[in-house]
Short mmCIF file of C-alpha atoms in Angstrom, two decimals:
data_model
loop_
_atom_site.label_atom_id
_atom_site.label_comp_id
_atom_site.label_asym_id
_atom_site.label_seq_id
_atom_site.Cartn_x
_atom_site.Cartn_y
_atom_site.Cartn_z
CA ASN Z 1 -0.80 22.31 -15.80
CA VAL Z 2 -4.16 22.97 -17.02
CA SER Z 3 -3.18 21.83 -20.79
CA HIS Z 4 -1.55 18.76 -19.42
CA GLU Z 5 -4.58 17.81 -17.31
CA LEU Z 6 -7.06 18.35 -20.27
CA ARG Z 7 -4.73 16.71 -22.67
CA THR Z 8 -4.80 13.34 -20.87
CA PRO Z 9 -8.54 12.39 -21.12
CA ILE Z 10 -8.77 13.91 -24.56
CA THR Z 11 -5.86 11.71 -25.82
CA SER Z 12 -7.52 8.68 -24.20
CA ILE Z 13 -10.92 9.44 -25.79
CA LYS Z 14 -9.25 10.06 -29.24
CA GLY Z 15 -7.25 6.91 -29.11
CA PHE Z 16 -10.00 4.58 -28.13
CA SER Z 17 -12.34 6.03 -30.65
CA GLU Z 18 -9.95 5.65 -33.43
CA THR Z 19 -9.29 1.94 -32.49
CA LEU Z 20 -12.96 1.34 -32.48
CA LEU Z 21 -13.41 2.89 -35.85
CA ASP Z 22 -10.33 0.82 -37.22
CA GLY Z 23 -12.32 -2.31 -36.77
CA ALA Z 24 -12.26 -3.14 -32.96
CA MET Z 25 -16.00 -2.12 -32.69
CA ASN Z 26 -16.96 -5.46 -34.49
CA ASP Z 27 -15.88 -7.25 -31.18
CA ARG Z 28 -18.90 -6.68 -28.69
CA GLU Z 29 -16.72 -7.27 -25.63
CA VAL Z 30 -14.06 -4.75 -26.72
CA LEU Z 31 -16.63 -2.33 -27.98
CA LYS Z 32 -18.40 -2.23 -24.49
CA GLN Z 33 -14.99 -1.99 -22.70
CA PHE Z 34 -13.84 0.82 -24.83
CA LEU Z 35 -17.02 2.79 -24.62
CA THR Z 36 -17.05 2.50 -20.95
CA ILE Z 37 -13.48 4.09 -20.84
CA ILE Z 38 -14.58 6.94 -23.25
CA LEU Z 39 -17.59 7.65 -20.98
CA ASP Z 40 -15.43 7.68 -17.78
CA GLU Z 41 -12.91 9.90 -19.47
CA SER Z 42 -15.64 12.28 -20.71
CA HIS Z 43 -17.05 12.39 -17.16
CA ARG Z 44 -13.42 13.24 -15.83
CA LEU Z 45 -13.20 16.06 -18.47
CA GLN Z 46 -16.54 17.44 -17.48
CA LEU Z 47 -15.58 17.65 -13.86
CA LEU Z 48 -12.17 19.07 -14.66
CA ILE Z 49 -13.86 21.96 -16.81
CA GLN Z 50 -16.41 22.63 -13.99
CA ASP Z 51 -13.64 22.81 -11.42
CA LEU Z 52 -11.49 25.04 -13.51
CA LEU Z 53 -14.49 27.33 -14.13
CA ASP Z 54 -15.28 27.37 -10.40
CA LEU Z 55 -11.70 28.24 -9.60
CA SER Z 56 -11.31 30.83 -12.21
CA LYS Z 57 -14.58 32.53 -10.87
CA MET Z 58 -13.09 32.41 -7.36
CA GLU Z 59 -9.84 33.89 -8.29
CA ASN Z 60 -11.44 36.78 -10.00
CA LYS Z 61 -13.05 39.61 -8.31
CA GLY Z 62 -16.50 38.74 -9.59
CA PHE Z 63 -16.88 35.87 -6.95
CA SER Z 64 -19.46 36.53 -4.28
CA LEU Z 65 -21.03 34.33 -1.76
CA ASN Z 66 -24.86 33.84 -1.56
CA LEU Z 67 -25.17 34.38 2.16
CA SER Z 68 -27.95 33.14 4.30
CA ARG Z 69 -28.51 31.76 7.85
CA VAL Z 70 -27.19 28.14 7.74
CA ASN Z 71 -27.86 25.48 10.35
CA VAL Z 72 -24.62 23.69 10.80
CA SER Z 73 -26.04 20.29 11.79
CA GLU Z 74 -28.44 20.42 8.55
CA LEU Z 75 -25.48 21.46 6.38
CA LEU Z 76 -23.29 18.51 7.59
CA LYS Z 77 -26.29 15.98 7.53
CA ASN Z 78 -27.03 17.06 3.87
CA SER Z 79 -23.26 16.74 2.89
CA ILE Z 80 -23.11 13.23 4.54
CA GLN Z 81 -26.27 12.17 2.76
CA MET Z 82 -24.80 12.67 -0.56
CA LEU Z 83 -21.95 10.24 0.32
CA LYS Z 84 -24.11 7.57 2.16
CA SER Z 85 -24.12 5.06 -0.73
CA LYS Z 86 -20.24 5.27 -1.30
CA ALA Z 87 -19.64 4.70 2.37
CA LEU Z 88 -22.04 1.62 2.39
CA GLU Z 89 -20.45 0.26 -0.63
CA ARG Z 90 -16.99 0.45 1.06
CA GLU Z 91 -18.42 -0.55 4.44
CA ILE Z 92 -17.04 2.56 5.90
CA GLN Z 93 -18.60 3.94 9.05
CA LEU Z 94 -19.68 7.54 8.55
CA GLU Z 95 -20.27 9.27 11.80
CA LEU Z 96 -21.63 12.81 12.68
CA THR Z 97 -21.24 14.51 16.07
CA VAL Z 98 -22.69 17.90 16.54
CA ASP Z 99 -22.45 19.49 20.13
CA ASP Z 100 -25.39 21.94 19.43
CA GLU Z 101 -28.04 21.08 16.86
CA THR Z 102 -29.22 24.80 16.77
CA THR Z 103 -25.89 26.53 15.83
CA ILE Z 104 -26.47 28.83 13.01
CA ILE Z 105 -23.81 30.52 10.96
CA ASP Z 106 -23.83 33.04 8.11
CA GLY Z 107 -22.76 31.20 4.90
CA ASP Z 108 -23.41 29.99 1.38
CA MET Z 109 -25.19 26.76 1.82
CA ASP Z 110 -24.32 25.49 -1.64
CA ARG Z 111 -20.69 26.40 -1.51
CA LEU Z 112 -20.21 25.09 2.03
CA LYS Z 113 -21.90 21.80 0.92
CA GLN Z 114 -19.43 21.64 -1.97
CA VAL Z 115 -16.64 22.03 0.73
CA PHE Z 116 -17.72 19.28 2.97
CA ILE Z 117 -18.77 16.76 0.26
CA ASN Z 118 -15.35 17.21 -1.26
CA VAL Z 119 -13.37 16.68 2.06
CA ILE Z 120 -15.61 13.92 3.40
CA ASN Z 121 -15.33 12.17 -0.03
CA ASN Z 122 -11.50 12.53 0.12
CA GLY Z 123 -11.72 10.75 3.52
CA LEU Z 124 -13.75 8.03 1.98
CA SER Z 125 -11.49 7.51 -1.05
CA TYR Z 126 -8.40 7.16 0.71
CA SER Z 127 -9.55 4.98 3.62
CA PRO Z 128 -9.57 1.11 3.48
CA ASN Z 129 -12.81 -0.79 3.28
CA GLY Z 130 -14.33 -1.05 6.84
CA ALA Z 131 -12.65 2.02 8.10
CA LYS Z 132 -14.30 4.99 9.85
CA VAL Z 133 -14.73 8.62 8.95
CA GLU Z 134 -15.86 11.10 11.54
CA VAL Z 135 -17.36 14.55 11.17
CA LYS Z 136 -17.56 16.75 14.21
CA ALA Z 137 -18.90 20.20 14.86
CA THR Z 138 -17.68 22.08 18.11
CA ASN Z 139 -18.98 25.38 19.11
CA TYR Z 140 -16.60 28.02 20.48
CA ASP Z 141 -17.41 31.58 21.39
CA ASP Z 142 -16.95 33.32 18.21
CA TYR Z 143 -16.52 30.35 15.54
CA VAL Z 144 -17.49 26.84 14.89
CA GLN Z 145 -14.81 24.13 14.32
CA ILE Z 146 -15.69 21.37 11.89
CA GLN Z 147 -13.31 18.44 11.74
CA ILE Z 148 -13.21 15.61 9.25
CA ILE Z 149 -11.19 12.75 10.84
CA ASP Z 150 -10.38 9.64 8.97
CA THR Z 151 -8.37 6.52 9.46
CA GLY Z 152 -7.01 6.36 5.89
CA ILE Z 153 -3.52 6.09 4.55
CA GLY Z 154 -2.52 9.55 5.51
CA ILE Z 155 -0.22 12.12 4.02
CA GLU Z 156 3.46 12.49 4.75
CA GLU Z 157 4.32 15.58 6.81
CA LYS Z 158 6.49 17.14 4.09
CA GLU Z 159 3.54 17.04 1.61
CA LEU Z 160 1.05 18.75 3.90
CA PRO Z 161 1.83 22.41 3.06
CA ARG Z 162 1.32 21.88 -0.55
CA ILE Z 163 -1.96 19.87 -0.71
CA PHE Z 164 -4.15 23.07 -1.22
CA GLU Z 165 -2.27 24.07 -4.33
CA ARG Z 166 -3.80 23.56 -7.66
CA PHE Z 167 -3.14 20.25 -9.39
CA TYR Z 168 -0.88 19.17 -6.57
CA ARG Z 169 -1.29 15.41 -5.88
CA VAL Z 170 0.40 13.49 -3.07
CA ASP Z 171 0.25 10.27 -5.30
CA LYS Z 172 -0.46 11.10 -8.87
CA ALA Z 173 -1.63 7.69 -10.07
CA ARG Z 174 -3.70 7.01 -7.03
CA SER Z 175 -5.40 10.48 -7.16
CA ARG Z 176 -6.30 9.99 -10.81
CA ASN Z 177 -7.69 6.59 -10.19
CA SER Z 178 -9.91 7.92 -7.42
CA GLY Z 179 -11.47 10.33 -10.03
CA GLY Z 180 -10.01 13.51 -8.50
CA THR Z 181 -9.22 16.52 -10.57
CA GLY Z 182 -6.52 17.81 -8.41
CA LEU Z 183 -8.47 21.21 -7.79
CA GLY Z 184 -10.82 20.13 -5.07
CA LEU Z 185 -8.74 21.30 -2.20
CA ALA Z 186 -7.83 24.52 -3.80
CA ILE Z 187 -11.51 25.33 -4.33
CA VAL Z 188 -12.15 24.13 -0.61
CA LYS Z 189 -9.51 26.73 0.53
CA HIS Z 190 -11.02 29.54 -1.50
CA ILE Z 191 -14.63 28.91 -0.34
CA ILE Z 192 -13.53 28.76 3.49
CA GLU Z 193 -11.46 31.81 3.15
CA ALA Z 194 -14.15 33.71 1.41
CA HIS Z 195 -16.23 32.90 4.59
CA GLU Z 196 -13.56 34.41 6.61
CA GLY Z 197 -12.67 31.05 7.97
CA ALA Z 198 -9.44 28.91 7.92
CA VAL Z 199 -8.77 25.45 6.74
CA GLN Z 200 -5.86 23.31 8.30
CA VAL Z 201 -4.73 19.65 7.93
CA SER Z 202 -2.84 17.48 10.26
#
């Protein structure tokens, strides 16, 4: 899986570079178009390598959380802030509801932010323009439940058990076009379980 995922952008970068060197670079329009593709593919490669390193670290014994007292409301507001421009661009309503602004948990702020940015971003990526993505935090006696609810295209029930597997994509072409590496939800699951939490999808 890893070699296949790495080979795709590398083949693309190599192919477009060769075409440019073979004379296509003399056409300004083609030059700009091909360089944009090369830049996009390099970015995808960079993300993929970063995700692979993250996942490999988490699956090895050396992974540890940098725990501190985390305000849940602040955590979610920070995560949403990172995605505001994407929501605006797509005219998607991004809503946050927290039932207690003072709720504190023990957690790794950076890792948890990584989780929520990833899942909220999925909600935005697979929702149509003008849709709505809600983030809700609800306090219970000994845990906090955080839900990310979207009105997107959804996932078939038979696919649900597999979405946290590495490189598993519900729709391969669509996922690749959205810029995903196919590792995001595997990383999410690792981080949440390292916090002694659980992640579920319906």
